[in-house]
CSV table of C-alpha atoms in Angstrom, one decimal:
chain,number,residue,atom,x,y,z
A,20,UNK,CA,0.0,0.0,0.0
A,21,UNK,CA,2.8,2.4,1.0
A,22,UNK,CA,4.9,1.6,-2.1
A,23,UNK,CA,1.9,2.1,-4.5
A,24,UNK,CA,1.0,5.4,-2.9
A,25,UNK,CA,4.5,6.7,-3.1
A,26,UNK,CA,4.8,5.5,-6.7
A,27,UNK,CA,1.6,7.3,-7.8
A,28,UNK,CA,2.6,10.5,-6.0
A,29,UNK,CA,6.2,10.6,-7.4
A,30,UNK,CA,4.9,9.9,-10.9
A,31,UNK,CA,2.5,12.8,-10.7
A,32,UNK,CA,5.2,15.1,-9.5
A,33,UNK,CA,7.7,14.0,-12.1
A,34,UNK,CA,5.0,14.7,-14.8
A,35,UNK,CA,4.8,18.3,-13.4
A,36,UNK,CA,1.1,17.9,-12.5
A,37,UNK,CA,0.1,20.9,-10.4
A,38,UNK,CA,0.3,19.9,-6.7
A,39,UNK,CA,-3.3,20.5,-5.9
A,40,UNK,CA,-4.4,18.4,-8.8
A,41,UNK,CA,-1.8,15.7,-8.0
A,42,UNK,CA,-3.2,15.4,-4.4
A,43,UNK,CA,-6.7,15.0,-5.6
A,44,UNK,CA,-5.8,12.4,-8.3
A,45,UNK,CA,-3.7,10.5,-5.7
A,46,UNK,CA,-6.6,10.5,-3.3
A,47,UNK,CA,-9.1,9.3,-5.9
A,48,UNK,CA,-6.6,6.6,-7.1
A,49,UNK,CA,-5.7,5.0,-3.8
A,50,UNK,CA,-9.3,5.3,-2.6
A,51,UNK,CA,-10.5,3.3,-5.7
A,52,UNK,CA,-7.7,0.8,-5.3
A,53,UNK,CA,-7.7,0.1,-1.5
A,54,UNK,CA,-11.3,0.8,-0.5
A,55,UNK,CA,-14.6,-0.9,-1.4
A,56,UNK,CA,-16.5,2.3,-0.5
A,57,UNK,CA,-17.1,5.3,-2.9
A,58,UNK,CA,-14.8,7.6,-0.9
A,59,UNK,CA,-14.8,10.2,-3.7
A,60,UNK,CA,-18.3,11.2,-2.7
A,61,UNK,CA,-16.9,13.1,0.3
A,62,UNK,CA,-15.0,15.5,-1.9
A,63,UNK,CA,-17.8,18.1,-2.0
A,64,UNK,CA,-18.3,18.0,1.7
A,65,UNK,CA,-14.6,18.3,2.4
A,66,UNK,CA,-14.3,21.2,0.0
A,67,UNK,CA,-17.1,23.0,1.7
A,68,UNK,CA,-15.8,22.3,5.2
A,69,UNK,CA,-12.3,23.5,4.4
A,70,UNK,CA,-13.5,26.6,2.5
A,71,UNK,CA,-15.8,27.8,5.3
A,72,UNK,CA,-13.4,27.2,8.3
A,73,UNK,CA,-13.2,30.6,10.1
A,74,UNK,CA,-9.5,30.2,10.9
A,75,UNK,CA,-8.6,29.9,7.3
A,76,UNK,CA,-10.2,33.3,6.5
A,77,UNK,CA,-7.1,34.8,8.1
A,78,UNK,CA,-5.0,33.6,5.2
A,79,UNK,CA,-6.4,35.9,2.5
A,80,UNK,CA,-6.5,38.7,5.1
A,81,UNK,CA,-2.8,38.4,5.9
A,82,UNK,CA,-2.0,38.1,2.2
A,83,UNK,CA,-3.9,41.3,1.6
A,84,UNK,CA,-2.1,43.0,4.5
A,85,UNK,CA,1.3,42.2,2.9
A,86,UNK,CA,0.1,43.4,-0.5
A,87,UNK,CA,-1.1,46.8,0.9
A,88,UNK,CA,2.2,47.4,2.7
A,89,UNK,CA,4.1,46.6,-0.5
A,90,UNK,CA,2.0,48.8,-2.7
A,91,UNK,CA,1.9,51.7,-0.2
A,92,UNK,CA,5.7,52.0,-0.2
A,93,UNK,CA,6.1,51.3,3.5
A,94,UNK,CA,8.7,48.6,2.9
A,95,UNK,CA,10.9,51.2,1.1
A,96,UNK,CA,10.7,53.6,3.9
A,97,UNK,CA,11.5,50.9,6.4
A,98,UNK,CA,14.6,49.8,4.4
A,99,UNK,CA,16.0,53.3,4.1
A,100,UNK,CA,15.6,53.8,7.9
A,101,UNK,CA,17.3,50.6,8.8
A,102,UNK,CA,20.0,51.3,6.4
A,103,UNK,CA,20.9,54.5,8.3
A,104,UNK,CA,21.0,52.6,11.6
A,105,UNK,CA,22.9,49.4,10.4
A,106,UNK,CA,25.2,50.8,7.8
A,107,UNK,CA,28.1,51.0,10.3
A,108,UNK,CA,28.1,47.2,10.8
A,109,UNK,CA,30.4,45.0,8.7
A,110,UNK,CA,28.3,44.4,5.6
A,111,UNK,CA,26.3,47.7,5.7
A,112,UNK,CA,23.4,47.3,3.3
A,113,UNK,CA,23.6,43.5,3.7
A,114,UNK,CA,22.7,43.9,7.4
A,115,UNK,CA,19.8,46.2,6.4
A,116,UNK,CA,18.5,43.4,4.1
A,117,UNK,CA,18.2,41.1,7.1
A,118,UNK,CA,16.9,43.8,9.5
A,119,UNK,CA,14.2,44.9,7.0
A,120,UNK,CA,13.2,41.4,6.2
A,121,UNK,CA,12.7,40.7,9.9
A,122,UNK,CA,10.6,43.8,10.4
A,123,UNK,CA,8.6,43.2,7.3
A,124,UNK,CA,8.1,39.5,8.3
A,125,UNK,CA,6.4,40.8,11.4
A,126,UNK,CA,3.6,42.2,9.2
A,127,UNK,CA,3.4,40.1,6.0
A,128,UNK,CA,3.3,36.4,7.0
A,129,UNK,CA,4.7,35.3,3.7
A,130,UNK,CA,8.3,34.5,2.8
A,131,UNK,CA,7.7,35.1,-0.9
A,132,UNK,CA,6.1,38.5,-0.3
A,133,UNK,CA,9.0,39.4,2.0
A,134,UNK,CA,11.7,38.3,-0.5
A,135,UNK,CA,10.0,40.1,-3.5
A,136,UNK,CA,9.5,43.3,-1.6
A,137,UNK,CA,13.0,43.6,-0.1
A,138,UNK,CA,14.6,42.7,-3.5
A,139,UNK,CA,12.6,45.5,-5.2
A,140,UNK,CA,13.7,48.2,-2.7
A,141,UNK,CA,17.2,46.9,-1.9
A,142,UNK,CA,18.8,45.8,-5.1
A,143,UNK,CA,19.1,49.2,-6.7
A,144,UNK,CA,20.9,50.4,-3.5
A,145,UNK,CA,23.2,47.4,-3.6
A,146,UNK,CA,24.2,48.1,-7.2
A,147,UNK,CA,24.7,51.8,-6.4
A,148,UNK,CA,27.2,51.1,-3.6
A,149,UNK,CA,29.0,48.3,-5.5
A,150,UNK,CA,28.1,45.3,-3.3
A,151,UNK,CA,28.9,41.7,-4.3
A,152,UNK,CA,25.7,40.8,-6.0
A,153,UNK,CA,25.9,37.1,-5.1
A,154,UNK,CA,26.0,37.7,-1.4
A,155,UNK,CA,23.6,40.6,-1.7
A,156,UNK,CA,20.9,38.6,-3.5
A,157,UNK,CA,21.6,35.6,-1.3
A,158,UNK,CA,21.0,37.7,1.9
A,159,UNK,CA,17.7,38.9,0.5
A,160,UNK,CA,16.6,35.3,-0.3
A,161,UNK,CA,17.6,34.1,3.2
A,162,UNK,CA,16.0,37.2,4.9
A,163,UNK,CA,12.8,36.5,3.1
A,164,UNK,CA,12.5,33.1,4.9
A,165,UNK,CA,11.9,35.0,8.1
A,166,UNK,CA,8.5,35.8,6.8
A,167,UNK,CA,7.1,32.4,7.8
A,168,UNK,CA,8.8,32.2,11.2
A,169,UNK,CA,8.3,35.6,12.8
A,170,UNK,CA,4.5,36.1,13.4
A,171,UNK,CA,2.1,36.5,11.9
A,172,UNK,CA,2.9,33.5,9.6
A,173,UNK,CA,0.6,31.9,7.1
A,174,UNK,CA,2.6,28.7,7.3
A,175,UNK,CA,2.1,28.6,11.1
A,176,UNK,CA,-1.6,29.1,10.6
A,177,UNK,CA,-1.7,26.2,8.1
A,178,UNK,CA,0.3,24.0,10.6
A,179,UNK,CA,-2.1,24.9,13.4
A,180,UNK,CA,-5.1,24.1,11.1
A,181,UNK,CA,-3.6,20.7,10.1
A,182,UNK,CA,-2.7,19.7,13.7
A,183,UNK,CA,-5.4,21.5,15.7
A,184,UNK,CA,-2.7,23.4,17.5
A,185,UNK,CA,-3.2,26.8,19.2
A,186,UNK,CA,-2.3,29.6,16.7
A,187,UNK,CA,-1.6,32.2,19.4
A,188,UNK,CA,0.9,29.8,21.1
A,189,UNK,CA,2.5,29.0,17.7
A,190,UNK,CA,2.9,32.7,17.0
A,191,UNK,CA,4.5,33.3,20.4
A,192,UNK,CA,6.8,30.3,19.9
A,193,UNK,CA,8.1,31.8,16.6
A,194,UNK,CA,9.2,35.1,18.0
A,195,UNK,CA,12.5,34.1,19.8
A,196,UNK,CA,13.7,31.7,17.1
A,197,UNK,CA,12.9,34.2,14.5
A,198,UNK,CA,14.9,36.9,16.2
A,199,UNK,CA,17.8,34.5,16.9
A,200,UNK,CA,17.9,33.4,13.3
A,201,UNK,CA,18.0,37.0,12.1
A,202,UNK,CA,20.9,37.6,14.5
A,203,UNK,CA,22.7,34.5,13.1
A,204,UNK,CA,22.2,35.7,9.6
A,205,UNK,CA,23.7,39.1,10.5
A,206,UNK,CA,26.6,37.4,12.3
A,207,UNK,CA,27.2,35.4,9.2
A,208,UNK,CA,27.4,38.5,7.1
A,209,UNK,CA,29.7,40.3,9.5
A,210,UNK,CA,32.1,37.4,9.6
A,211,UNK,CA,32.1,37.0,5.8
A,212,UNK,CA,32.7,40.8,5.3
A,213,UNK,CA,35.5,40.9,7.9
A,214,UNK,CA,37.3,38.0,6.2
A,215,UNK,CA,36.7,39.3,2.7
A,216,UNK,CA,36.1,43.1,2.8
A,217,UNK,CA,35.5,43.2,-1.0
A,218,UNK,CA,32.1,41.6,-0.4
A,219,UNK,CA,31.0,44.8,1.3
A,220,UNK,CA,30.3,47.8,-0.9
A,221,UNK,CA,31.2,51.5,-0.6
A,222,UNK,CA,31.0,52.9,2.9
A,223,UNK,CA,28.1,55.2,3.7
A,224,UNK,CA,28.3,58.1,6.1
A,225,UNK,CA,25.1,58.8,8.1
A,226,UNK,CA,24.8,61.5,10.7
A,227,UNK,CA,23.0,61.0,14.0
A,228,UNK,CA,20.5,63.6,12.9
A,229,UNK,CA,19.6,61.5,9.8
A,230,UNK,CA,19.2,58.4,11.9
A,231,UNK,CA,17.0,60.0,14.5
A,232,UNK,CA,14.8,61.6,11.7
A,233,UNK,CA,14.5,58.2,10.1
A,234,UNK,CA,12.9,56.6,13.2
A,235,UNK,CA,9.5,57.9,12.1
A,236,UNK,CA,9.7,55.5,9.1
A,237,UNK,CA,9.9,52.5,11.4
A,238,UNK,CA,6.6,53.4,13.2
A,239,UNK,CA,4.2,52.0,10.5
A,240,UNK,CA,5.6,48.5,10.7
A,241,UNK,CA,5.8,48.5,14.5
A,242,UNK,CA,2.2,49.8,14.6
A,243,UNK,CA,0.9,47.0,12.3
A,244,UNK,CA,2.8,44.5,14.5
A,245,UNK,CA,1.2,45.8,17.7
A,246,UNK,CA,-2.3,45.9,16.1
A,247,UNK,CA,-2.0,42.3,14.8
A,248,UNK,CA,-0.1,40.5,17.5
A,249,UNK,CA,-1.1,42.8,20.4
A,250,UNK,CA,-4.8,42.4,19.8
A,251,UNK,CA,-4.4,38.6,20.0
A,252,UNK,CA,-2.5,38.5,23.3
A,253,UNK,CA,-4.6,41.2,24.8
A,254,UNK,CA,-7.6,38.9,24.3
A,255,UNK,CA,-9.3,41.5,22.0
A,256,UNK,CA,-9.2,39.4,18.8
A,257,UNK,CA,-8.8,35.9,17.4
A,258,UNK,CA,-6.0,35.4,14.8
A,259,UNK,CA,-8.6,35.9,12.0
A,260,UNK,CA,-10.0,39.1,13.6
A,261,UNK,CA,-6.5,40.4,14.2
A,262,UNK,CA,-5.7,39.9,10.5
A,263,UNK,CA,-8.8,42.0,9.6
A,264,UNK,CA,-7.6,44.7,12.1
A,265,UNK,CA,-4.2,44.6,10.4
A,266,UNK,CA,-5.8,45.2,7.0
A,267,UNK,CA,-7.7,48.2,8.3
A,268,UNK,CA,-4.6,49.6,9.9
A,269,UNK,CA,-2.5,49.2,6.8
A,270,UNK,CA,-5.3,50.8,4.7
A,271,UNK,CA,-5.2,53.7,7.1
A,272,UNK,CA,-1.4,54.1,6.5
A,273,UNK,CA,-1.9,53.9,2.8
A,274,UNK,CA,-4.3,56.8,2.9
A,275,UNK,CA,-2.0,58.7,5.2
A,276,UNK,CA,0.9,58.3,2.7
A,277,UNK,CA,-1.5,59.2,-0.2
A,278,UNK,CA,-0.7,56.1,-2.2
A,279,UNK,CA,-4.3,55.0,-2.7
A,280,UNK,CA,-5.7,54.9,-6.2
A,281,UNK,CA,-7.8,52.7,-8.5
A,282,UNK,CA,-4.5,51.1,-9.7
A,283,UNK,CA,-3.5,50.5,-6.1
A,284,UNK,CA,-6.6,48.6,-5.2
A,285,UNK,CA,-6.5,46.6,-8.5
A,286,UNK,CA,-2.9,45.4,-7.7
A,287,UNK,CA,-3.8,44.6,-4.1
A,288,UNK,CA,-6.9,42.6,-5.0
A,289,UNK,CA,-5.3,40.7,-7.9
A,290,UNK,CA,-2.2,39.8,-5.7
A,291,UNK,CA,-4.5,38.7,-2.9
A,292,UNK,CA,-6.8,36.6,-5.0
A,293,UNK,CA,-3.9,34.9,-6.9
A,294,UNK,CA,-2.0,33.9,-3.8
A,295,UNK,CA,-5.0,33.0,-1.6
A,296,UNK,CA,-6.6,30.8,-4.4
A,297,UNK,CA,-3.4,28.8,-4.7
A,298,UNK,CA,-3.1,28.3,-0.9
A,299,UNK,CA,-6.8,27.3,-0.5
A,300,UNK,CA,-6.8,24.9,-3.4
A,301,UNK,CA,-3.8,23.1,-2.0
A,302,UNK,CA,-5.4,22.9,1.5
A,303,UNK,CA,-8.6,21.5,0.1
A,304,UNK,CA,-6.7,18.9,-1.9
A,305,UNK,CA,-4.6,18.0,1.1
A,306,UNK,CA,-7.7,17.6,3.3
A,307,UNK,CA,-9.3,15.2,0.8
A,308,UNK,CA,-6.1,13.2,0.6
A,309,UNK,CA,-5.7,13.0,4.4
A,310,UNK,CA,-9.3,11.8,4.7
A,311,UNK,CA,-8.5,9.0,2.1
A,312,UNK,CA,-5.3,8.1,4.0
A,313,UNK,CA,-7.2,7.8,7.3
A,314,UNK,CA,-10.0,5.8,5.7
A,315,UNK,CA,-7.8,3.2,4.1
A,316,UNK,CA,-5.7,3.0,7.3
A,317,UNK,CA,-2.4,4.1,5.6
A,318,UNK,CA,-1.7,6.9,8.2
A,319,UNK,CA,-2.1,4.5,11.1
A,320,UNK,CA,0.0,1.9,9.3
A,321,UNK,CA,2.9,4.4,8.9
A,322,UNK,CA,2.6,5.4,12.5
A,323,UNK,CA,2.6,1.8,13.8
A,324,UNK,CA,5.5,1.0,11.5
A,325,UNK,CA,7.7,3.8,13.0
A,326,UNK,CA,6.7,3.0,16.6
A,327,UNK,CA,7.3,-0.7,16.1
A,328,UNK,CA,10.8,-0.1,14.9
A,329,UNK,CA,11.8,0.3,18.5
A,330,UNK,CA,14.2,3.2,17.7
A,331,UNK,CA,14.8,6.0,20.1
A,332,UNK,CA,12.8,9.2,19.7
A,333,UNK,CA,15.9,11.3,18.8
A,334,UNK,CA,16.8,8.8,16.0
A,335,UNK,CA,13.2,9.0,14.7
A,336,UNK,CA,13.5,12.8,14.8
A,337,UNK,CA,16.8,12.7,12.8
A,338,UNK,CA,15.1,10.5,10.2
A,339,UNK,CA,12.2,13.0,9.9
A,340,UNK,CA,14.6,16.0,9.6
A,341,UNK,CA,16.6,14.1,6.9
A,342,UNK,CA,13.3,13.4,5.1
A,343,UNK,CA,12.3,17.0,5.1
A,344,UNK,CA,15.7,18.2,3.9
A,345,UNK,CA,15.6,15.7,1.0
A,346,UNK,CA,12.0,16.4,0.1
A,347,UNK,CA,12.6,20.1,0.3
A,348,UNK,CA,14.9,19.9,-2.7
A,349,UNK,CA,12.1,18.8,-4.9
A,350,UNK,CA,8.7,19.8,-3.5
A,351,UNK,CA,7.2,23.3,-3.1
A,352,UNK,CA,7.2,24.2,0.6
A,353,UNK,CA,3.5,24.7,1.4
A,354,UNK,CA,2.7,21.5,-0.5
A,355,UNK,CA,5.4,19.7,1.4
A,356,UNK,CA,3.7,20.8,4.7
A,357,UNK,CA,0.2,19.8,3.8
A,358,UNK,CA,1.3,16.4,2.4
A,359,UNK,CA,3.5,15.4,5.4
A,360,UNK,CA,2.3,17.1,8.5
A,361,UNK,CA,-0.9,15.0,9.1
A,362,UNK,CA,1.3,11.9,9.0
A,363,UNK,CA,4.5,13.0,10.6
A,364,UNK,CA,3.2,15.2,13.4
A,365,UNK,CA,1.2,12.5,15.2
A,366,UNK,CA,4.1,10.1,15.1
A,367,UNK,CA,6.5,12.6,16.8
A,368,UNK,CA,3.8,13.7,19.3
A,369,UNK,CA,3.3,10.1,20.3
A,370,UNK,CA,7.0,9.8,20.9
A,371,UNK,CA,6.8,12.7,23.4
A,372,UNK,CA,7.7,15.8,21.3
A,373,UNK,CA,5.8,18.9,21.9
A,374,UNK,CA,3.6,19.8,18.9
A,375,UNK,CA,4.3,23.6,19.3
A,376,UNK,CA,8.1,22.9,19.3
A,377,UNK,CA,7.8,20.6,16.3
A,378,UNK,CA,5.8,23.3,14.5
A,379,UNK,CA,8.7,25.8,14.8
A,380,UNK,CA,11.3,23.1,13.9
A,381,UNK,CA,9.2,22.3,10.8
A,382,UNK,CA,9.1,26.0,9.8
A,383,UNK,CA,12.9,26.1,10.0
A,384,UNK,CA,13.2,23.1,7.7
A,385,UNK,CA,10.7,24.7,5.4
A,386,UNK,CA,12.9,27.9,5.5
A,387,UNK,CA,15.9,25.8,4.4
A,388,UNK,CA,13.9,24.4,1.5
A,389,UNK,CA,13.0,27.9,0.4
A,390,UNK,CA,16.7,28.7,-0.4
A,391,UNK,CA,18.0,25.3,-1.6
A,392,UNK,CA,18.0,24.4,-5.3
A,393,UNK,CA,16.5,23.1,-7.5
A,394,UNK,CA,13.0,24.2,-6.2
A,395,UNK,CA,14.0,26.9,-3.7
A,396,UNK,CA,11.1,29.3,-4.3
A,397,UNK,CA,12.9,32.4,-2.7
A,398,UNK,CA,15.8,31.9,-5.1
A,399,UNK,CA,13.6,32.2,-8.1
A,400,UNK,CA,11.7,35.2,-6.6
A,401,UNK,CA,14.9,37.1,-6.1
A,402,UNK,CA,16.2,36.2,-9.5
A,403,UNK,CA,12.9,37.1,-11.1
A,404,UNK,CA,13.0,40.6,-9.7
A,405,UNK,CA,16.8,40.9,-10.3
A,406,UNK,CA,16.4,40.1,-14.1
A,407,UNK,CA,20.2,39.9,-14.7
A,408,UNK,CA,23.0,37.4,-14.2
A,409,UNK,CA,22.4,33.7,-13.4
A,410,UNK,CA,20.3,32.2,-10.7
A,411,UNK,CA,23.4,30.2,-9.7
A,412,UNK,CA,24.7,33.5,-8.3
A,413,UNK,CA,21.7,33.7,-5.9
A,414,UNK,CA,22.2,30.0,-5.0
A,415,UNK,CA,25.8,30.5,-4.1
A,416,UNK,CA,25.0,33.7,-2.2
A,417,UNK,CA,22.4,31.9,-0.1
A,418,UNK,CA,24.5,28.9,0.7
A,419,UNK,CA,26.1,30.3,3.9
A,420,UNK,CA,22.6,31.1,5.2
A,421,UNK,CA,21.5,27.5,4.7
A,422,UNK,CA,24.3,26.5,7.1
A,423,UNK,CA,23.0,29.1,9.7
A,424,UNK,CA,19.5,27.6,9.5
A,425,UNK,CA,21.1,24.3,10.2
A,426,UNK,CA,22.8,25.8,13.3
A,427,UNK,CA,19.4,27.1,14.4
A,428,UNK,CA,17.9,23.7,14.0
A,429,UNK,CA,20.6,22.1,16.2
A,430,UNK,CA,20.1,24.8,18.8
A,431,UNK,CA,16.3,24.1,18.8
A,432,UNK,CA,17.0,20.4,19.4
A,433,UNK,CA,19.5,21.0,22.2
A,434,UNK,CA,17.5,23.9,23.8
A,435,UNK,CA,13.8,23.3,23.1
A,436,UNK,CA,12.9,26.1,25.6
A,437,UNK,CA,14.0,28.6,22.9
A,438,UNK,CA,10.6,28.2,21.4
A,439,UNK,CA,8.6,26.9,24.4
A,440,UNK,CA,9.5,29.5,27.0
A,441,UNK,CA,7.2,32.2,25.7
A,442,UNK,CA,4.2,29.9,25.2
A,443,UNK,CA,3.7,29.5,29.0
A,444,UNK,CA,2.3,33.0,29.0
A,445,UNK,CA,-0.9,32.1,27.0
A,446,UNK,CA,-3.4,29.3,27.2
């Protein structure tokens, strides 16, 4: 049963069948082969159930929030402000790439949106000051991954939906690892630029007056973060309601900066619908497949197989990590999550691992997949905006940051309280 299921899935992926269609075809196929009941009849009910889940309404809202901030030019203001404050560090603008990515991640919830936005505003500056374009592009691709770790995070919402885990606790758990990973990225840049000063571009001179004046451009991002995350932990709003509040606040900022127009709303709505439709179709397909797997007993079979191996929990965890690293080379990250989480998460929870902790560890593995070829999505996003040179330059530039994510994963395993400490403050 397991071999046939894997063979069908791999065949569909090799044939480049869209992931959502591949999941439905796989579900229909194994349901027909291994069940005597017409399981396909539940497809309509599952589609309706997934489409009307109140929690999932937060996904298009967070996507819209990111789109508004991008179109309103707030990301550019944030980048210029952080550049003034971080340009004295080894790496200068490279440090600003990571800092701005971390701040924008606290509002957008998407790694792709973060990477695309920062590339758009940062790359002209990098070329202007003669930075090594490989490391410059790689730092943006890596910084973009913070978008799914620092809350709010669409991927954490998906994980919470798939595992019935508290979204507020997941959001809290992602803050410290997200900040630590950003620091590791900045440390990596500093060391690289101290060893090879030619990686860093021309030095910029910024007065304290300019720095202090730029602080006003950091207020919008911090305001959005306080509205979204603060409303959740103050008990004023659910994650979905906080996303709606974030949209309203971002619209207010867009009106304040006078960037609102018919074209503005057209771009925001088109971007929101395109991204949200892709995510929801994948989730519906995954829900259907997971129902089929449960119905034919495959999920239970895999769980029993792993438990009966008699291996230690840490060995099983290492196998799971290795599995995600390998699969991350070939499968788009959101699809990888929805395919594997319903099977893998219960196995690790039964072995004693905390589901919140595993959720953050999983996001780190997904981050690694975003910047590793051949399917690293952030690499292609940065190259798409860059429109010059080879994508291999972006891959080479991102390589040191893959290593730093590996360091963060090791730290998470040795010190699980990195993510779990803050969760004790919410129910």
